[in-house]
Amino acid sequence: HLCVIALVLFPGPCSAPAPLRAQTADVKREDVLLTRLAFGSCNKALSPQRVWGAVRAKAPQMWLWAGDAVYLGGDQPGNLEEAFEAQGQQVGYQQLLSDNIIVDGVYDDHDYGGNDAGKHFASRAQSQQLFLDFIGVPGDSPRRKRKGIYSSYLFGEGKRGAAPSQRVIMLDTRFHRDNHVIPSLAAIKLPLMSLVAATVRWLTMSLGFGSEHVGDILGEEQWQWLERQLRNSSASVHIIVSSIQVLTSNPLVESWAHFPAAKRRLLNLLLSSRPANLVLLSGDVHFAELSGNPPLELTSSGLTHTCGTTFWGRYCGSLVRAFNRHRRHFASYGVGSSRNDGVRASESSREEGASSEGW
């Protein structure tokens, strides 16, 4: 229920500098050369959480929430404030925080406060502040005044002369997100409405209805910020966190694919800015995947539950394998529907004469 990335970086002479520099990150940690981070999603605050010992054993320098850090209703707390407080009282999570690890990330719909919710969610501003409280963002941070929780880090720049740096970019895919072409019914508090919403998403994509949907995900202010983060960035590694999947072809789940205009804009931006050694991180779907070729997208499975542990879990594997165009080596590789953990390594080199522009 965890994905861990190991980034092994080999500094070398840099290629010719770009005439312009990317916008500085919100948080600069010149003292840290980021070589190992962990991320996860889909976590119930009142459920057993045996994962934290495994996370700590990997000794990550940074933990990123990829969405759904808490859930509401049923056997879980009734509001976000109580849910975040309950998660903060989990002993294993407290031990992780005591390791002096950097903790950050993004919300998805459940820790935003409404299933499949977007910009029309009435309490979105309050949800933003509660999530920022949860991850310990200072009260005077510029992030508190933004419309959305998007943010960025730059690690290692200037640490050892021409040493490589690592840029981590976290997107808010909820605060400005328009409705689906057929608005989701998942927010209706009736049994099985999440499955109804998934069925509607499948039908709209299967029938081609919504292929010209112009709904947005990021909002213009965040788009402009993202472009400034990527243009002429000299970082050796770029990590972009999106709570919902970017590259998936699975029509059942929430993803960028249901907002085709926004997805085209994102991919065109990545193609034109060509951030070096790009990795996408995502959550939400309750199973783990390795997608893309390139860029690569790593999706975390659930921390406390997965699609394999639901009442319809017997069908999970078949449904996941049925939609595999996006997956590396298709159905034979790159997916897991049970709780799991692993290590991914990415090597980058700025050797003289070598291209630093490819993914």
Coordinates of C-alpha atoms in Angstrom, one line a residue:
H1 CA 0.0 0.0 0.0
L2 CA 3.0 2.2 -0.5
C3 CA 5.2 3.2 -3.4
V4 CA 8.7 4.3 -2.6
I5 CA 11.0 6.0 -5.2
A6 CA 14.8 5.9 -4.9
L7 CA 16.4 8.7 -7.0
V8 CA 20.1 7.9 -7.4
L9 CA 21.8 11.0 -8.9
F10 CA 25.3 11.2 -10.3
P11 CA 26.5 14.8 -10.5
G12 CA 28.6 15.8 -13.5
P13 CA 29.3 18.8 -15.7
C14 CA 26.2 20.6 -16.7
S15 CA 25.1 21.2 -20.2
A16 CA 24.9 24.8 -21.5
P17 CA 22.6 26.9 -19.2
A18 CA 19.3 28.0 -20.4
P19 CA 19.0 31.8 -21.0
L20 CA 16.1 32.1 -18.5
R21 CA 15.6 30.3 -15.2
A22 CA 12.4 28.6 -14.0
Q23 CA 10.5 30.3 -11.3
T24 CA 11.9 29.6 -7.8
A25 CA 10.1 26.9 -5.8
D26 CA 8.0 27.8 -2.9
V27 CA 10.4 25.9 -0.6
K28 CA 14.1 25.7 -1.3
R29 CA 16.2 23.2 0.6
E30 CA 19.7 23.7 -0.7
D31 CA 21.0 21.6 2.3
V32 CA 19.1 18.5 1.1
L33 CA 20.0 16.3 -1.9
L34 CA 16.8 14.3 -2.3
T35 CA 17.7 10.7 -3.0
R36 CA 14.7 8.9 -1.5
L37 CA 11.0 9.7 -1.0
A38 CA 7.9 7.8 -0.2
F39 CA 4.3 8.4 -1.1
G40 CA 0.9 6.9 -0.5
S41 CA -2.8 7.5 -0.7
C42 CA -6.2 6.1 0.4
N43 CA -5.9 6.0 4.1
K44 CA -8.6 5.6 6.8
A45 CA -7.7 7.4 10.0
L46 CA -9.4 5.0 12.3
S47 CA -8.3 1.8 10.6
P48 CA -5.2 -0.2 11.5
Q49 CA -2.1 1.3 9.9
R50 CA 0.6 -1.3 9.8
V51 CA 2.4 0.4 6.9
W52 CA 4.4 3.0 8.8
G53 CA 7.0 0.6 10.1
A54 CA 7.7 -0.4 6.5
V55 CA 7.9 3.2 5.4
R56 CA 10.4 4.1 8.1
A57 CA 12.5 1.1 7.2
K58 CA 13.0 2.6 3.8
A59 CA 14.4 5.7 5.4
P60 CA 12.8 8.3 3.1
Q61 CA 13.7 11.9 3.4
M62 CA 10.3 13.0 2.3
W63 CA 6.7 11.6 2.6
L64 CA 4.1 12.8 0.1
W65 CA 0.4 12.4 0.6
A66 CA -1.0 11.7 -2.9
G67 CA -4.6 12.2 -1.8
D68 CA -7.3 10.7 0.5
A69 CA -5.2 11.0 3.7
V70 CA -8.5 10.5 5.5
Y71 CA -12.1 9.5 4.8
L72 CA -15.4 10.7 6.2
G73 CA -18.5 8.9 7.3
G74 CA -19.4 5.3 8.0
D75 CA -16.9 3.9 10.6
Q76 CA -14.7 7.0 10.1
P77 CA -15.0 10.5 11.6
G78 CA -17.8 12.8 10.6
N79 CA -15.8 15.8 9.6
L80 CA -12.4 16.7 8.3
E81 CA -11.1 18.4 11.5
E82 CA -11.8 15.2 13.5
A83 CA -10.4 13.0 10.8
F84 CA -7.1 14.8 10.5
E85 CA -6.8 14.9 14.3
A86 CA -7.4 11.1 14.4
Q87 CA -4.7 10.5 11.8
G88 CA -2.3 12.6 13.8
Q89 CA -2.9 10.4 16.8
Q90 CA -1.9 7.2 14.9
V91 CA 1.2 6.0 16.7
G92 CA 3.0 4.8 13.6
Y93 CA 2.4 8.1 11.8
Q94 CA 3.7 10.0 14.9
Q95 CA 6.8 7.9 14.8
L96 CA 7.3 8.8 11.1
L97 CA 7.0 12.5 12.0
S98 CA 9.5 12.1 14.8
D99 CA 12.1 11.0 12.2
N100 CA 12.4 14.7 11.2
I101 CA 11.1 13.7 7.7
I102 CA 9.7 16.3 5.3
V103 CA 5.9 15.8 5.1
D104 CA 3.8 17.4 2.3
G105 CA 1.4 16.5 -0.4
V106 CA -2.0 17.1 -1.8
Y107 CA -5.6 16.2 -1.0
D108 CA -8.0 14.3 -3.2
D109 CA -11.8 14.2 -2.9
H110 CA -12.2 12.4 0.4
D111 CA -9.8 14.6 2.4
Y112 CA -11.2 17.6 0.4
G113 CA -14.5 16.8 1.9
G114 CA -16.8 15.5 -0.8
N115 CA -16.7 12.4 -3.0
D116 CA -15.7 13.4 -6.6
A117 CA -16.0 17.0 -5.6
G118 CA -14.5 19.9 -7.5
K119 CA -14.7 23.7 -7.6
H120 CA -18.4 23.8 -6.7
F121 CA -17.8 22.2 -3.3
A122 CA -19.1 24.8 -0.8
S123 CA -16.4 24.3 1.9
R124 CA -13.4 24.2 -0.4
A125 CA -11.6 27.2 1.2
Q126 CA -12.0 25.6 4.7
S127 CA -10.8 22.3 3.3
Q128 CA -7.7 23.9 2.0
Q129 CA -6.8 25.4 5.4
L130 CA -7.5 22.2 7.3
F131 CA -5.3 20.2 5.0
L132 CA -2.5 22.7 5.3
D133 CA -2.9 22.5 9.1
F134 CA -2.6 18.7 8.9
I135 CA 0.7 18.8 7.0
G136 CA 2.1 21.6 9.1
V137 CA 2.2 24.5 6.7
P138 CA 3.0 27.7 8.7
G139 CA 0.2 30.2 9.1
D140 CA 2.2 32.9 7.3
S141 CA 3.0 30.8 4.2
P142 CA 2.0 32.3 0.8
R143 CA 0.3 28.9 0.2
R144 CA -2.3 29.9 2.8
K145 CA -3.4 32.8 0.5
R146 CA -3.6 30.9 -2.7
K147 CA -6.8 29.5 -4.2
G148 CA -5.7 25.9 -3.9
I149 CA -2.9 23.9 -2.2
Y150 CA -0.5 23.6 -5.1
S151 CA 3.1 24.1 -4.2
S152 CA 6.7 23.1 -5.1
Y153 CA 10.1 22.2 -3.6
L154 CA 13.6 22.6 -5.0
F155 CA 16.2 20.3 -3.4
G156 CA 20.0 20.4 -3.6
E157 CA 20.6 23.4 -5.7
G158 CA 24.0 24.9 -4.8
K159 CA 24.7 22.1 -2.3
R160 CA 28.0 21.1 -4.0
G161 CA 28.7 23.5 -6.7
A162 CA 27.2 22.0 -9.9
A163 CA 25.4 19.1 -8.1
P164 CA 22.1 18.1 -9.6
S165 CA 18.9 19.5 -8.0
Q166 CA 15.4 17.9 -7.7
R167 CA 12.1 19.8 -8.2
V168 CA 8.9 18.4 -6.7
I169 CA 5.7 19.9 -8.0
M170 CA 2.4 19.2 -6.3
L171 CA -0.9 20.0 -8.1
D172 CA -4.3 20.8 -6.7
T173 CA -6.7 18.8 -8.9
R174 CA -9.9 19.7 -6.9
F175 CA -10.1 23.4 -6.0
H176 CA -10.6 24.6 -9.6
R177 CA -11.9 21.4 -11.2
D178 CA -15.0 21.7 -13.3
N179 CA -17.8 19.1 -13.4
H180 CA -17.5 16.0 -15.5
V181 CA -19.4 16.2 -18.7
I182 CA -22.2 14.4 -16.7
P183 CA -21.8 15.6 -13.2
S184 CA -20.8 12.9 -10.8
L185 CA -23.5 11.3 -8.6
A186 CA -21.0 10.0 -6.1
A187 CA -21.7 12.9 -3.7
I188 CA -25.2 11.7 -3.2
K189 CA -25.2 9.9 0.2
L190 CA -27.0 6.7 -1.0
P191 CA -25.7 3.1 -1.2
L192 CA -23.6 2.2 -4.3
M193 CA -23.6 5.8 -5.7
S194 CA -19.8 5.6 -6.2
L195 CA -20.4 2.5 -8.4
V196 CA -23.1 4.4 -10.3
A197 CA -20.7 7.3 -10.9
A198 CA -18.0 4.9 -12.2
T199 CA -20.5 3.3 -14.5
V200 CA -21.6 6.7 -15.9
R201 CA -17.9 7.6 -16.5
W202 CA -17.4 4.3 -18.3
L203 CA -20.5 4.8 -20.5
T204 CA -19.6 8.4 -21.5
M205 CA -16.1 7.4 -22.6
S206 CA -17.2 4.2 -24.3
L207 CA -19.8 6.1 -26.3
G208 CA -17.5 9.0 -27.1
F209 CA -19.8 11.3 -25.2
G210 CA -17.6 14.0 -23.7
S211 CA -14.7 13.6 -26.0
E212 CA -14.9 17.4 -26.7
H213 CA -15.5 18.3 -23.0
V214 CA -13.7 21.6 -22.3
G215 CA -13.9 21.3 -18.5
D216 CA -10.7 22.3 -16.7
I217 CA -8.8 20.9 -13.8
L218 CA -6.2 23.3 -12.6
G219 CA -7.6 26.8 -13.2
E220 CA -5.8 29.5 -15.1
E221 CA -3.7 30.8 -12.2
Q222 CA -2.4 27.3 -11.4
W223 CA -1.7 26.7 -15.1
Q224 CA 0.5 29.8 -15.3
W225 CA 2.3 28.9 -12.1
L226 CA 3.0 25.3 -13.4
E227 CA 4.4 26.6 -16.6
R228 CA 6.7 29.0 -14.7
Q229 CA 7.9 26.0 -12.6
L230 CA 8.8 24.0 -15.7
R231 CA 10.1 26.4 -18.3
N232 CA 13.9 26.3 -18.4
S233 CA 14.1 24.4 -15.1
S234 CA 17.7 23.2 -14.6
A235 CA 16.7 20.5 -12.1
S236 CA 18.0 17.0 -12.9
V237 CA 14.8 15.3 -11.7
H238 CA 11.2 16.5 -11.8
I239 CA 8.5 14.9 -9.8
I240 CA 4.9 16.0 -10.4
V241 CA 2.2 14.9 -8.0
S242 CA -1.4 14.7 -9.2
S243 CA -4.0 13.1 -6.9
I244 CA -5.9 11.6 -9.9
Q245 CA -4.2 9.6 -12.6
V246 CA -2.8 11.3 -15.7
L247 CA -2.0 8.6 -18.2
T248 CA -4.6 5.9 -17.4
S249 CA -7.0 4.5 -20.1
N250 CA -9.3 3.1 -17.4
P251 CA -12.7 4.9 -17.9
L252 CA -14.1 3.8 -14.6
V253 CA -11.9 5.9 -12.4
E254 CA -11.6 9.7 -12.0
S255 CA -8.7 10.9 -14.1
W256 CA -7.4 13.5 -16.5
A257 CA -8.9 11.5 -19.3
H258 CA -12.4 12.7 -18.4
F259 CA -11.2 16.3 -19.0
P260 CA -9.6 15.9 -22.5
A261 CA -8.9 19.6 -23.1
A262 CA -7.1 19.9 -19.8
K263 CA -5.1 16.7 -20.4
R264 CA -4.0 17.8 -23.8
R265 CA -2.9 21.1 -22.3
L266 CA -0.9 19.3 -19.6
L267 CA 0.8 16.9 -22.1
N268 CA 1.6 19.7 -24.5
L269 CA 3.2 21.7 -21.7
L270 CA 5.3 18.8 -20.7
L271 CA 6.3 18.2 -24.3
S272 CA 7.3 21.8 -24.9
S273 CA 9.1 22.3 -21.6
R274 CA 10.7 18.8 -21.5
P275 CA 11.5 18.6 -17.8
A276 CA 14.5 16.3 -17.3
N277 CA 13.8 12.8 -15.8
L278 CA 10.1 13.4 -15.2
V279 CA 8.1 11.1 -13.0
L280 CA 4.4 11.5 -12.3
L281 CA 3.0 10.3 -9.0
S282 CA -0.7 9.7 -8.4
G283 CA -3.1 7.9 -6.0
D284 CA -6.9 7.6 -5.8
V285 CA -7.7 4.3 -7.5
H286 CA -6.9 1.8 -4.7
F287 CA -4.5 -0.3 -6.8
A288 CA -0.8 0.3 -7.8
E289 CA 0.3 0.8 -11.3
L290 CA 3.4 1.7 -13.4
S291 CA 2.2 3.5 -16.5
G292 CA 3.6 5.4 -19.4
N293 CA 6.5 5.1 -21.7
P294 CA 7.6 7.9 -21.1
P295 CA 6.9 9.8 -19.0
L296 CA 6.4 7.3 -16.3
E297 CA 3.6 7.5 -13.8
L298 CA 3.6 5.6 -10.5
T299 CA 0.3 5.2 -8.8
S300 CA 0.1 4.2 -5.1
S301 CA -2.3 1.5 -4.0
G302 CA -4.4 2.0 -0.8
L303 CA -2.6 2.4 2.5
T304 CA -5.4 0.9 4.6
H305 CA -7.6 -0.7 1.9
T306 CA -7.5 -1.5 -1.8
C307 CA -10.0 -2.4 -4.5
G308 CA -9.2 -6.1 -3.7
T309 CA -10.6 -5.7 -0.2
T310 CA -14.0 -4.3 -1.2
F311 CA -17.2 -6.3 -1.4
W312 CA -16.7 -6.4 -5.2
G313 CA -13.0 -7.2 -4.8
R314 CA -13.3 -10.5 -6.7
Y315 CA -13.8 -8.5 -9.9
C316 CA -11.0 -6.0 -9.2
G317 CA -8.2 -7.8 -11.0
S318 CA -10.3 -8.5 -14.1
L319 CA -11.5 -4.8 -14.3
V320 CA -8.0 -3.5 -13.9
R321 CA -6.5 -5.8 -16.5
A322 CA -9.3 -5.1 -19.0
F323 CA -8.1 -1.5 -19.4
N324 CA -4.4 -1.7 -20.0
R325 CA -3.4 0.4 -23.0
H326 CA -1.6 2.9 -20.7
R327 CA 0.3 0.3 -18.7
R328 CA 3.9 -0.6 -19.4
H329 CA 4.0 -4.0 -21.1
F330 CA 0.2 -4.0 -20.9
A331 CA -1.5 -6.6 -18.7
S332 CA 1.7 -8.6 -18.1
Y333 CA 3.3 -6.1 -15.9
G334 CA 2.9 -3.0 -13.8
V335 CA -0.2 -3.5 -11.7
G336 CA -1.1 -4.6 -8.2
S337 CA -4.5 -4.7 -6.5
S338 CA -3.3 -5.9 -3.0
R339 CA -1.4 -4.0 -0.3
N340 CA 2.2 -3.9 -1.3
D341 CA 5.4 -1.8 -1.2
G342 CA 8.4 -1.5 -3.5
V343 CA 11.4 0.5 -4.6
R344 CA 11.9 2.3 -7.8
A345 CA 15.2 3.7 -8.9
S346 CA 15.8 6.5 -11.4
E347 CA 19.3 7.5 -12.4
S348 CA 20.2 10.7 -14.1
S349 CA 23.5 12.1 -15.3
R350 CA 24.5 15.5 -16.6
E351 CA 27.6 14.2 -18.3
E352 CA 29.1 16.5 -20.9
G353 CA 27.5 16.1 -24.3
A354 CA 24.6 14.0 -23.0
S355 CA 21.1 15.2 -23.5
S356 CA 19.4 16.4 -20.4
E357 CA 16.1 17.2 -22.0
G358 CA 14.5 13.8 -22.4
W359 CA 12.1 12.1 -20.0

